[in-house]
């Protein structure tokens, strides 16, 4: 029988009523002839509660015990959904990560999936089980310890199962009814996309769109897993969500697919750094060692052997970046006159695979921002995206103006 993977996020299983509602959706797919693998998150708010308990008990906690505690939220949801399905006369069984087993690396709290053997679950399907309810976000290390995959890890779990079992599709149920051209809370003109290419979704996810976790999209693109984003709060017949698929599966695209933003950005500039071979490595090596996630990088023109180096990072990592740079200066590996941090910036990006074959997209973006009186601080580009750093107070205006300029409310 064909296999379908269905993933339900925390808001979709927030209480017993919502678990019952999700179970009815699973029952419909069983009636459609599928063996179903359901991947569940912890009930809404439960993971934060568990993390809080760990931090209160042991601020400098053992990461192995952190994973043991935090993974328990998904175990509860999986067991409750399996029980609900059994009450509906559907043969179902809950599965924890170690029972599958979901084999991961040993990087506790941020493990990566290495393999998912299918034998155990397939044997149960052969024995008559119709639904395997899998606790998302967790696995087992080579040492036999429980691991967790980091925030949003249940999305990655679902895609990995779809790839391992050759599933027909992976449906991600959440509190939104699909992927939009931008955040509908910022502009009412935002339009739900029927389809979006893997590359576009990956860029949007990495640039701030929170519909899908970035690692899950990477995995789907690598293994060509068809993803569908759906709302668990709408009736199944009322909407079809958004299909994330290969570029060749999309008949026609707008040049720009969407506008993404990230408000939690900071711009940092090292003033008057020695311009010599290896200076970039001397700067960004210590930043990487300190766990600073550097994004946009700009090096200015050199004058008299000195240059300025600008980069962006999450604003909650500014102090960590400052310490890394001051330590590097004290050790003599780099020398600079000053380090200036601007914590009042936001990143706004346009994304679209159509940009590969259309000239003038960046110019149109810059002209739109100019017409709104918005100054650009930093620019970076790739084949299918253009990102700018601007003052945070203009972020929503920039998103609305760009959405209008590229007429994203209109279908291709």
mmCIF file of C-alpha atoms in Angstrom:
data_model
loop_
_atom_site.group_PDB
_atom_site.id
_atom_site.type_symbol
_atom_site.label_atom_id
_atom_site.label_comp_id
_atom_site.label_asym_id
_atom_site.label_seq_id
_atom_site.Cartn_x
_atom_site.Cartn_y
_atom_site.Cartn_z
ATOM 1 C CA UNK A 1 0.000 0.000 0.000
ATOM 2 C CA UNK A 2 1.200 3.548 -0.645
ATOM 3 C CA UNK A 3 2.611 5.472 2.311
ATOM 4 C CA UNK A 4 1.709 9.007 3.351
ATOM 5 C CA UNK A 5 3.508 11.075 6.006
ATOM 6 C CA UNK A 6 1.459 13.585 8.002
ATOM 7 C CA UNK A 7 3.091 15.984 10.460
ATOM 8 C CA UNK A 8 1.136 17.917 13.098
ATOM 9 C CA UNK A 9 2.757 20.887 14.827
ATOM 10 C CA UNK A 10 2.254 21.977 18.413
ATOM 11 C CA UNK A 11 -0.780 24.181 17.788
ATOM 12 C CA UNK A 12 -2.462 21.334 15.869
ATOM 13 C CA UNK A 13 -2.174 19.002 18.901
ATOM 14 C CA UNK A 14 -2.412 21.645 21.639
ATOM 15 C CA UNK A 15 -5.139 19.814 23.594
ATOM 16 C CA UNK A 16 -7.250 16.661 23.493
ATOM 17 C CA UNK A 17 -9.864 18.238 21.229
ATOM 18 C CA UNK A 18 -7.249 19.179 18.645
ATOM 19 C CA UNK A 19 -5.645 15.740 18.858
ATOM 20 C CA UNK A 20 -9.093 14.287 18.145
ATOM 21 C CA UNK A 21 -9.497 16.648 15.176
ATOM 22 C CA UNK A 22 -6.072 15.689 13.808
ATOM 23 C CA UNK A 23 -6.932 12.011 14.263
ATOM 24 C CA UNK A 24 -9.997 12.454 12.053
ATOM 25 C CA UNK A 25 -7.738 13.763 9.270
ATOM 26 C CA UNK A 26 -5.530 10.712 9.669
ATOM 27 C CA UNK A 27 -8.605 8.469 9.493
ATOM 28 C CA UNK A 28 -9.602 10.049 6.164
ATOM 29 C CA UNK A 29 -6.228 9.146 4.655
ATOM 30 C CA UNK A 30 -6.445 5.592 5.992
ATOM 31 C CA UNK A 31 -9.855 5.372 4.298
ATOM 32 C CA UNK A 32 -8.177 6.584 1.094
ATOM 33 C CA UNK A 33 -5.979 3.487 1.144
ATOM 34 C CA UNK A 34 -2.760 4.763 2.697
ATOM 35 C CA UNK A 35 -0.501 3.367 5.354
ATOM 36 C CA UNK A 36 0.103 6.536 7.365
ATOM 37 C CA UNK A 37 3.143 7.664 9.325
ATOM 38 C CA UNK A 38 2.098 10.518 11.605
ATOM 39 C CA UNK A 39 4.862 12.699 13.064
ATOM 40 C CA UNK A 40 3.800 14.798 16.043
ATOM 41 C CA UNK A 41 5.267 17.710 17.967
ATOM 42 C CA UNK A 42 4.795 18.329 21.673
ATOM 43 C CA UNK A 43 1.547 20.008 22.673
ATOM 44 C CA UNK A 44 1.761 23.784 22.239
ATOM 45 C CA UNK A 45 3.875 25.406 24.966
ATOM 46 C CA UNK A 46 5.028 22.102 26.473
ATOM 47 C CA UNK A 47 8.583 22.206 25.078
ATOM 48 C CA UNK A 48 9.131 25.717 26.460
ATOM 49 C CA UNK A 49 7.875 24.513 29.848
ATOM 50 C CA UNK A 50 10.239 21.539 29.827
ATOM 51 C CA UNK A 51 13.201 23.702 28.791
ATOM 52 C CA UNK A 52 12.329 26.108 31.620
ATOM 53 C CA UNK A 53 12.317 23.255 34.128
ATOM 54 C CA UNK A 54 15.756 22.113 32.950
ATOM 55 C CA UNK A 55 17.228 25.619 33.198
ATOM 56 C CA UNK A 56 15.712 26.123 36.662
ATOM 57 C CA UNK A 57 17.043 22.793 37.898
ATOM 58 C CA UNK A 58 20.513 23.017 36.359
ATOM 59 C CA UNK A 59 21.622 26.215 34.575
ATOM 60 C CA UNK A 60 24.806 24.454 33.387
ATOM 61 C CA UNK A 61 22.926 21.310 32.447
ATOM 62 C CA UNK A 62 24.173 18.022 31.032
ATOM 63 C CA UNK A 63 22.970 18.090 27.396
ATOM 64 C CA UNK A 64 22.202 14.360 27.508
ATOM 65 C CA UNK A 65 19.737 14.865 30.348
ATOM 66 C CA UNK A 66 18.334 17.970 28.640
ATOM 67 C CA UNK A 67 17.418 15.766 25.664
ATOM 68 C CA UNK A 68 15.900 13.115 27.938
ATOM 69 C CA UNK A 69 13.609 15.716 29.510
ATOM 70 C CA UNK A 70 12.732 17.852 26.497
ATOM 71 C CA UNK A 71 11.953 14.897 24.197
ATOM 72 C CA UNK A 72 9.235 13.691 26.581
ATOM 73 C CA UNK A 73 6.703 16.214 25.231
ATOM 74 C CA UNK A 74 6.514 14.446 21.874
ATOM 75 C CA UNK A 75 6.179 11.055 23.594
ATOM 76 C CA UNK A 76 3.009 12.216 25.351
ATOM 77 C CA UNK A 77 1.436 13.497 22.129
ATOM 78 C CA UNK A 78 2.292 10.330 20.210
ATOM 79 C CA UNK A 79 0.755 8.098 22.865
ATOM 80 C CA UNK A 80 -2.417 10.180 23.122
ATOM 81 C CA UNK A 81 -2.942 10.237 19.351
ATOM 82 C CA UNK A 82 -2.390 6.479 19.089
ATOM 83 C CA UNK A 83 -4.998 5.978 21.816
ATOM 84 C CA UNK A 84 -7.467 8.284 20.044
ATOM 85 C CA UNK A 85 -7.016 6.392 16.755
ATOM 86 C CA UNK A 86 -7.509 3.066 18.540
ATOM 87 C CA UNK A 87 -10.776 4.417 19.968
ATOM 88 C CA UNK A 88 -11.776 5.042 16.320
ATOM 89 C CA UNK A 89 -11.052 1.340 15.519
ATOM 90 C CA UNK A 90 -7.932 2.237 13.518
ATOM 91 C CA UNK A 91 -4.929 -0.026 14.251
ATOM 92 C CA UNK A 92 -2.331 2.471 15.472
ATOM 93 C CA UNK A 93 0.828 2.347 17.555
ATOM 94 C CA UNK A 94 3.067 5.078 18.965
ATOM 95 C CA UNK A 95 6.789 5.028 18.249
ATOM 96 C CA UNK A 96 9.542 6.847 20.094
ATOM 97 C CA UNK A 97 12.739 7.705 18.256
ATOM 98 C CA UNK A 98 14.757 4.843 19.764
ATOM 99 C CA UNK A 99 12.098 2.289 18.806
ATOM 100 C CA UNK A 100 12.190 3.023 15.059
ATOM 101 C CA UNK A 101 15.198 3.649 15.462
ATOM 102 C CA UNK A 102 15.907 7.178 14.200
ATOM 103 C CA UNK A 103 19.706 7.047 14.117
ATOM 104 C CA UNK A 104 21.369 10.420 14.728
ATOM 105 C CA UNK A 105 24.709 12.004 15.508
ATOM 106 C CA UNK A 106 25.749 12.565 19.125
ATOM 107 C CA UNK A 107 25.312 16.360 19.013
ATOM 108 C CA UNK A 108 22.782 16.607 21.833
ATOM 109 C CA UNK A 109 20.115 19.331 21.436
ATOM 110 C CA UNK A 110 21.110 19.747 17.776
ATOM 111 C CA UNK A 111 21.579 16.235 16.399
ATOM 112 C CA UNK A 112 21.324 15.347 12.716
ATOM 113 C CA UNK A 113 19.575 12.286 11.325
ATOM 114 C CA UNK A 114 21.948 9.761 9.790
ATOM 115 C CA UNK A 115 19.588 6.891 8.944
ATOM 116 C CA UNK A 116 16.035 5.631 9.463
ATOM 117 C CA UNK A 117 15.817 1.842 9.024
ATOM 118 C CA UNK A 118 12.332 0.959 7.821
ATOM 119 C CA UNK A 119 12.210 -2.705 8.886
ATOM 120 C CA UNK A 120 10.434 -2.341 12.254
ATOM 121 C CA UNK A 121 7.591 -0.123 11.062
ATOM 122 C CA UNK A 122 7.171 -1.975 7.749
ATOM 123 C CA UNK A 123 6.877 -5.261 9.656
ATOM 124 C CA UNK A 124 4.065 -3.781 11.751
ATOM 125 C CA UNK A 125 2.322 -2.466 8.628
ATOM 126 C CA UNK A 126 2.531 -5.992 7.206
ATOM 127 C CA UNK A 127 0.903 -7.284 10.423
ATOM 128 C CA UNK A 128 -2.066 -4.956 9.996
ATOM 129 C CA UNK A 129 -1.031 -1.712 11.642
ATOM 130 C CA UNK A 130 -2.445 1.222 9.643
ATOM 131 C CA UNK A 131 -0.909 4.186 11.460
ATOM 132 C CA UNK A 132 2.517 4.644 13.039
ATOM 133 C CA UNK A 133 2.444 7.709 15.304
ATOM 134 C CA UNK A 134 6.072 8.804 15.583
ATOM 135 C CA UNK A 135 7.375 11.222 18.204
ATOM 136 C CA UNK A 136 9.085 13.934 16.178
ATOM 137 C CA UNK A 137 12.197 15.926 17.066
ATOM 138 C CA UNK A 138 14.039 12.963 18.596
ATOM 139 C CA UNK A 139 16.340 10.070 17.839
ATOM 140 C CA UNK A 140 19.057 7.901 19.325
ATOM 141 C CA UNK A 141 22.820 8.450 19.295
ATOM 142 C CA UNK A 142 25.450 5.776 18.529
ATOM 143 C CA UNK A 143 25.983 5.621 22.310
ATOM 144 C CA UNK A 144 22.338 4.685 22.836
ATOM 145 C CA UNK A 145 21.268 8.016 24.328
ATOM 146 C CA UNK A 146 18.128 9.982 23.404
ATOM 147 C CA UNK A 147 18.924 12.982 21.181
ATOM 148 C CA UNK A 148 16.877 15.927 19.949
ATOM 149 C CA UNK A 149 17.150 17.704 16.604
ATOM 150 C CA UNK A 150 16.822 21.349 17.637
ATOM 151 C CA UNK A 151 13.865 23.706 17.278
ATOM 152 C CA UNK A 152 11.575 22.808 14.394
ATOM 153 C CA UNK A 153 13.046 19.320 14.338
ATOM 154 C CA UNK A 154 9.684 17.608 13.850
ATOM 155 C CA UNK A 155 9.495 19.044 10.314
ATOM 156 C CA UNK A 156 12.879 17.449 9.616
ATOM 157 C CA UNK A 157 11.716 14.169 11.153
ATOM 158 C CA UNK A 158 8.667 14.101 8.873
ATOM 159 C CA UNK A 159 10.631 14.762 5.684
ATOM 160 C CA UNK A 160 13.267 12.196 6.650
ATOM 161 C CA UNK A 161 10.565 9.534 7.138
ATOM 162 C CA UNK A 162 8.997 10.452 3.796
ATOM 163 C CA UNK A 163 12.371 10.001 2.113
ATOM 164 C CA UNK A 164 13.178 6.738 3.909
ATOM 165 C CA UNK A 165 9.791 5.135 3.188
ATOM 166 C CA UNK A 166 9.393 6.536 -0.347
ATOM 167 C CA UNK A 167 6.180 8.256 0.709
ATOM 168 C CA UNK A 168 3.869 9.634 -1.932
ATOM 169 C CA UNK A 169 3.823 12.976 -0.143
ATOM 170 C CA UNK A 170 4.613 14.650 3.169
ATOM 171 C CA UNK A 171 1.789 16.838 4.520
ATOM 172 C CA UNK A 172 2.794 19.442 7.108
ATOM 173 C CA UNK A 173 -0.210 20.586 9.159
ATOM 174 C CA UNK A 174 0.199 23.881 10.947
ATOM 175 C CA UNK A 175 -1.789 26.970 11.964
ATOM 176 C CA UNK A 176 -1.541 28.607 8.523
ATOM 177 C CA UNK A 177 -3.198 27.360 5.345
ATOM 178 C CA UNK A 178 -0.134 27.495 3.130
ATOM 179 C CA UNK A 179 2.863 29.551 2.041
ATOM 180 C CA UNK A 180 2.098 33.191 1.272
ATOM 181 C CA UNK A 181 3.851 35.764 -0.887
ATOM 182 C CA UNK A 182 4.641 37.544 2.382
ATOM 183 C CA UNK A 183 3.356 37.747 5.937
ATOM 184 C CA UNK A 184 -0.420 38.438 5.745
ATOM 185 C CA UNK A 185 -0.138 40.303 9.047
ATOM 186 C CA UNK A 186 1.934 42.977 7.270
ATOM 187 C CA UNK A 187 -0.068 43.292 4.052
ATOM 188 C CA UNK A 188 -3.611 42.152 3.411
ATOM 189 C CA UNK A 189 -2.665 41.697 -0.267
ATOM 190 C CA UNK A 190 -0.507 38.673 0.547
ATOM 191 C CA UNK A 191 -1.567 35.742 -1.649
ATOM 192 C CA UNK A 192 -1.411 32.037 -0.867
ATOM 193 C CA UNK A 193 0.785 30.211 -3.367
ATOM 194 C CA UNK A 194 -0.546 27.002 -4.914
ATOM 195 C CA UNK A 195 3.005 25.795 -5.609
ATOM 196 C CA UNK A 196 6.512 26.960 -4.776
ATOM 197 C CA UNK A 197 9.887 25.547 -5.834
ATOM 198 C CA UNK A 198 12.195 23.924 -3.278
ATOM 199 C CA UNK A 199 14.871 26.556 -3.925
ATOM 200 C CA UNK A 200 12.449 29.410 -3.300
ATOM 201 C CA UNK A 201 11.072 27.845 -0.128
ATOM 202 C CA UNK A 202 14.590 27.205 1.154
ATOM 203 C CA UNK A 203 15.543 30.847 0.647
ATOM 204 C CA UNK A 204 12.314 32.108 2.217
ATOM 205 C CA UNK A 205 12.749 29.783 5.215
ATOM 206 C CA UNK A 206 16.365 30.831 5.755
ATOM 207 C CA UNK A 207 15.486 34.521 5.375
ATOM 208 C CA UNK A 208 12.832 34.599 8.068
ATOM 209 C CA UNK A 209 9.663 32.879 6.809
ATOM 210 C CA UNK A 210 8.661 30.554 9.651
ATOM 211 C CA UNK A 211 6.279 28.189 7.845
ATOM 212 C CA UNK A 212 8.857 25.412 7.429
ATOM 213 C CA UNK A 213 12.129 24.668 9.180
ATOM 214 C CA UNK A 214 15.149 25.235 6.915
ATOM 215 C CA UNK A 215 16.693 21.791 7.425
ATOM 216 C CA UNK A 216 13.427 20.099 6.452
ATOM 217 C CA UNK A 217 13.341 21.973 3.130
ATOM 218 C CA UNK A 218 16.999 21.098 2.447
ATOM 219 C CA UNK A 219 16.189 17.444 3.020
ATOM 220 C CA UNK A 220 13.067 17.571 0.853
ATOM 221 C CA UNK A 221 15.014 19.175 -1.985
ATOM 222 C CA UNK A 222 17.820 16.608 -1.765
ATOM 223 C CA UNK A 223 15.463 13.613 -1.846
ATOM 224 C CA UNK A 224 12.736 15.240 -3.976
ATOM 225 C CA UNK A 225 10.071 14.734 -1.320
ATOM 226 C CA UNK A 226 6.869 16.531 -2.242
ATOM 227 C CA UNK A 227 5.827 18.719 0.692
ATOM 228 C CA UNK A 228 2.373 20.139 1.219
ATOM 229 C CA UNK A 229 1.703 22.848 3.817
ATOM 230 C CA UNK A 230 -1.882 22.787 5.152
ATOM 231 C CA UNK A 231 -3.921 24.238 7.978
ATOM 232 C CA UNK A 232 -5.215 21.814 10.575
ATOM 233 C CA UNK A 233 -7.983 24.302 11.379
ATOM 234 C CA UNK A 234 -9.685 24.263 7.963
ATOM 235 C CA UNK A 235 -11.956 21.579 6.578
ATOM 236 C CA UNK A 236 -10.037 19.298 4.172
ATOM 237 C CA UNK A 237 -12.319 20.139 1.241
ATOM 238 C CA UNK A 238 -11.975 23.901 1.699
ATOM 239 C CA UNK A 239 -8.322 24.326 0.771
ATOM 240 C CA UNK A 240 -5.412 22.472 -0.753
ATOM 241 C CA UNK A 241 -2.531 24.293 0.924
ATOM 242 C CA UNK A 242 0.748 24.930 -0.861
ATOM 243 C CA UNK A 243 2.796 22.243 -2.609
ATOM 244 C CA UNK A 244 6.580 22.597 -2.300
ATOM 245 C CA UNK A 245 8.034 20.753 -5.263
ATOM 246 C CA UNK A 246 10.702 20.676 -7.965
ATOM 247 C CA UNK A 247 10.941 23.656 -10.306
ATOM 248 C CA UNK A 248 9.987 21.532 -13.306
ATOM 249 C CA UNK A 249 6.654 20.665 -11.630
ATOM 250 C CA UNK A 250 5.570 24.309 -11.807
ATOM 251 C CA UNK A 251 4.067 25.456 -15.089
ATOM 252 C CA UNK A 252 4.660 29.181 -14.723
ATOM 253 C CA UNK A 253 6.214 31.444 -12.105
ATOM 254 C CA UNK A 254 6.203 35.092 -11.197
ATOM 255 C CA UNK A 255 9.687 36.579 -11.423
ATOM 256 C CA UNK A 256 9.527 37.164 -7.657
ATOM 257 C CA UNK A 257 7.762 34.534 -5.549
ATOM 258 C CA UNK A 258 7.783 36.282 -2.209
ATOM 259 C CA UNK A 259 9.105 38.910 0.171
ATOM 260 C CA UNK A 260 10.735 37.732 3.409
ATOM 261 C CA UNK A 261 11.940 39.697 6.391
ATOM 262 C CA UNK A 262 13.855 39.297 9.625
ATOM 263 C CA UNK A 263 13.521 42.043 12.204
ATOM 264 C CA UNK A 264 16.029 40.655 14.727
ATOM 265 C CA UNK A 265 19.200 41.743 12.923
ATOM 266 C CA UNK A 266 22.258 43.794 13.874
ATOM 267 C CA UNK A 267 24.935 45.401 11.705
ATOM 268 C CA UNK A 268 28.494 45.387 12.990
ATOM 269 C CA UNK A 269 31.444 47.250 11.483
ATOM 270 C CA UNK A 270 35.124 46.842 12.256
ATOM 271 C CA UNK A 271 36.669 50.215 11.441
ATOM 272 C CA UNK A 272 40.192 50.491 10.052
ATOM 273 C CA UNK A 273 41.290 46.867 9.880
ATOM 274 C CA UNK A 274 44.646 45.979 8.344
ATOM 275 C CA UNK A 275 44.024 44.987 4.708
ATOM 276 C CA UNK A 276 46.213 41.896 4.285
ATOM 277 C CA UNK A 277 45.866 38.289 3.138
ATOM 278 C CA UNK A 278 44.049 36.220 5.750
ATOM 279 C CA UNK A 279 42.320 39.112 7.503
ATOM 280 C CA UNK A 280 38.848 37.728 6.704
ATOM 281 C CA UNK A 281 39.817 34.366 8.228
ATOM 282 C CA UNK A 282 41.243 36.155 11.284
ATOM 283 C CA UNK A 283 37.911 37.941 11.786
ATOM 284 C CA UNK A 284 35.344 35.304 10.951
ATOM 285 C CA UNK A 285 37.194 32.340 12.456
ATOM 286 C CA UNK A 286 36.833 33.659 16.039
ATOM 287 C CA UNK A 287 33.223 34.654 15.314
ATOM 288 C CA UNK A 288 32.450 31.095 14.191
ATOM 289 C CA UNK A 289 34.205 29.654 17.255
ATOM 290 C CA UNK A 290 32.045 31.916 19.438
ATOM 291 C CA UNK A 291 28.872 30.603 17.779
ATOM 292 C CA UNK A 292 27.996 33.864 16.015
ATOM 293 C CA UNK A 293 25.812 33.317 12.940
ATOM 294 C CA UNK A 294 27.230 35.777 10.431
ATOM 295 C CA UNK A 295 25.044 36.533 7.419
ATOM 296 C CA UNK A 296 25.761 39.508 5.156
ATOM 297 C CA UNK A 297 29.416 40.555 4.694
ATOM 298 C CA UNK A 298 30.782 43.676 2.991
ATOM 299 C CA UNK A 299 34.421 44.775 2.790
ATOM 300 C CA UNK A 300 35.074 48.388 1.834
ATOM 301 C CA UNK A 301 37.765 49.742 -0.483
ATOM 302 C CA UNK A 302 41.220 49.782 1.064
ATOM 303 C CA UNK A 303 42.989 53.070 1.764
ATOM 304 C CA UNK A 304 46.611 53.193 2.907
ATOM 305 C CA UNK A 305 46.517 49.520 3.810
ATOM 306 C CA UNK A 306 43.399 49.797 6.027
ATOM 307 C CA UNK A 307 39.807 48.818 5.334
ATOM 308 C CA UNK A 308 36.396 48.576 7.040
ATOM 309 C CA UNK A 309 34.629 45.212 7.386
ATOM 310 C CA UNK A 310 30.856 45.091 7.904
ATOM 311 C CA UNK A 311 28.758 42.026 8.729
ATOM 312 C CA UNK A 312 25.281 41.253 10.059
ATOM 313 C CA UNK A 313 24.253 38.809 12.768
ATOM 314 C CA UNK A 314 21.227 38.194 15.033
ATOM 315 C CA UNK A 315 20.992 41.088 17.471
ATOM 316 C CA UNK A 316 20.993 38.753 20.478
ATOM 317 C CA UNK A 317 24.512 37.665 19.442
ATOM 318 C CA UNK A 318 26.013 41.179 19.413
ATOM 319 C CA UNK A 319 27.685 40.888 22.830
ATOM 320 C CA UNK A 320 29.131 37.507 21.883
ATOM 321 C CA UNK A 321 30.515 38.990 18.651
ATOM 322 C CA UNK A 322 31.963 41.995 20.487
ATOM 323 C CA UNK A 323 33.763 39.758 22.980
ATOM 324 C CA UNK A 324 35.136 37.536 20.200
ATOM 325 C CA UNK A 325 36.541 40.578 18.375
ATOM 326 C CA UNK A 326 37.993 42.167 21.505
ATOM 327 C CA UNK A 327 39.633 38.858 22.452
ATOM 328 C CA UNK A 328 41.067 38.518 18.935
ATOM 329 C CA UNK A 329 42.422 42.078 19.158
ATOM 330 C CA UNK A 330 43.956 41.409 22.572
ATOM 331 C CA UNK A 331 45.668 38.274 21.241
ATOM 332 C CA UNK A 332 47.180 40.268 18.359
ATOM 333 C CA UNK A 333 45.531 38.250 15.576
ATOM 334 C CA UNK A 334 43.648 41.327 14.322
ATOM 335 C CA UNK A 335 43.958 45.063 14.822
ATOM 336 C CA UNK A 336 41.151 47.573 14.351
ATOM 337 C CA UNK A 337 40.369 51.116 15.415
ATOM 338 C CA UNK A 338 36.789 50.621 16.590
ATOM 339 C CA UNK A 339 33.837 48.216 16.536
ATOM 340 C CA UNK A 340 30.464 49.851 15.867
ATOM 341 C CA UNK A 341 27.199 47.938 16.419
ATOM 342 C CA UNK A 342 23.849 49.036 14.991
ATOM 343 C CA UNK A 343 21.102 46.976 16.629
ATOM 344 C CA UNK A 344 18.220 48.852 14.966
ATOM 345 C CA UNK A 345 18.207 47.172 11.550
ATOM 346 C CA UNK A 346 16.089 44.598 9.732
ATOM 347 C CA UNK A 347 16.683 42.421 6.695
ATOM 348 C CA UNK A 348 14.197 42.469 3.804
ATOM 349 C CA UNK A 349 14.575 40.076 0.865
ATOM 350 C CA UNK A 350 12.914 39.272 -2.441
ATOM 351 C CA UNK A 351 13.077 35.666 -3.662
ATOM 352 C CA UNK A 352 12.215 34.027 -6.982
ATOM 353 C CA UNK A 353 13.654 31.471 -9.386
ATOM 354 C CA UNK A 354 12.421 33.733 -12.214
ATOM 355 C CA UNK A 355 15.189 36.171 -11.283
ATOM 356 C CA UNK A 356 17.686 33.885 -13.017
ATOM 357 C CA UNK A 357 16.384 34.878 -16.441
ATOM 358 C CA UNK A 358 15.079 38.410 -15.860
ATOM 359 C CA UNK A 359 17.295 41.494 -15.753
ATOM 360 C CA UNK A 360 16.496 44.584 -13.729
ATOM 361 C CA UNK A 361 14.907 42.914 -10.692
ATOM 362 C CA UNK A 362 17.469 44.319 -8.236
ATOM 363 C CA UNK A 363 17.216 47.772 -9.831
ATOM 364 C CA UNK A 364 13.439 47.723 -9.419
ATOM 365 C CA UNK A 365 13.821 46.761 -5.759
ATOM 366 C CA UNK A 366 16.272 49.600 -5.116
ATOM 367 C CA UNK A 367 14.105 52.128 -6.959
ATOM 368 C CA UNK A 368 11.062 51.068 -4.913
ATOM 369 C CA UNK A 369 12.917 51.582 -1.635
ATOM 370 C CA UNK A 370 14.293 54.920 -2.875
ATOM 371 C CA UNK A 371 10.798 56.141 -3.717
ATOM 372 C CA UNK A 372 9.732 55.362 -0.144
ATOM 373 C CA UNK A 373 12.705 57.238 1.284
ATOM 374 C CA UNK A 374 14.295 54.073 2.683
ATOM 375 C CA UNK A 375 18.096 54.035 2.855
ATOM 376 C CA UNK A 376 19.909 50.752 2.167
ATOM 377 C CA UNK A 377 22.792 49.936 4.524
ATOM 378 C CA UNK A 378 24.013 46.594 3.131
ATOM 379 C CA UNK A 379 23.156 44.555 0.007
ATOM 380 C CA UNK A 380 23.760 40.892 -0.761
ATOM 381 C CA UNK A 381 22.559 38.867 -3.732
ATOM 382 C CA UNK A 382 22.411 35.304 -4.967
ATOM 383 C CA UNK A 383 21.038 33.754 -8.129
ATOM 384 C CA UNK A 384 17.458 33.834 -6.833
ATOM 385 C CA UNK A 385 17.426 36.464 -4.067
ATOM 386 C CA UNK A 386 18.321 40.037 -3.190
ATOM 387 C CA UNK A 387 18.587 41.016 0.481
ATOM 388 C CA UNK A 388 19.047 44.461 2.017
ATOM 389 C CA UNK A 389 19.619 45.745 5.523
ATOM 390 C CA UNK A 390 17.531 48.809 6.378
ATOM 391 C CA UNK A 391 16.450 50.692 9.504
ATOM 392 C CA UNK A 392 14.043 48.455 11.427
ATOM 393 C CA UNK A 393 11.398 51.188 11.664
ATOM 394 C CA UNK A 394 10.942 50.997 7.865
ATOM 395 C CA UNK A 395 10.681 47.197 7.644
ATOM 396 C CA UNK A 396 6.913 46.894 7.260
ATOM 397 C CA UNK A 397 6.793 49.794 4.800
ATOM 398 C CA UNK A 398 9.515 48.124 2.718
ATOM 399 C CA UNK A 399 7.701 44.768 2.669
ATOM 400 C CA UNK A 400 4.409 46.390 1.605
ATOM 401 C CA UNK A 401 6.070 48.546 -1.072
ATOM 402 C CA UNK A 402 7.997 45.627 -2.592
ATOM 403 C CA UNK A 403 4.926 43.380 -2.547
ATOM 404 C CA UNK A 404 3.045 46.087 -4.501
ATOM 405 C CA UNK A 405 5.931 46.869 -6.862
ATOM 406 C CA UNK A 406 6.266 43.260 -8.001
ATOM 407 C CA UNK A 407 2.458 42.772 -8.066
ATOM 408 C CA UNK A 408 2.669 39.630 -5.971
ATOM 409 C CA UNK A 409 -1.071 39.698 -5.299
ATOM 410 C CA UNK A 410 -1.496 38.537 -8.923
ATOM 411 C CA UNK A 411 -0.908 34.940 -9.989
ATOM 412 C CA UNK A 412 1.516 34.243 -12.845
#
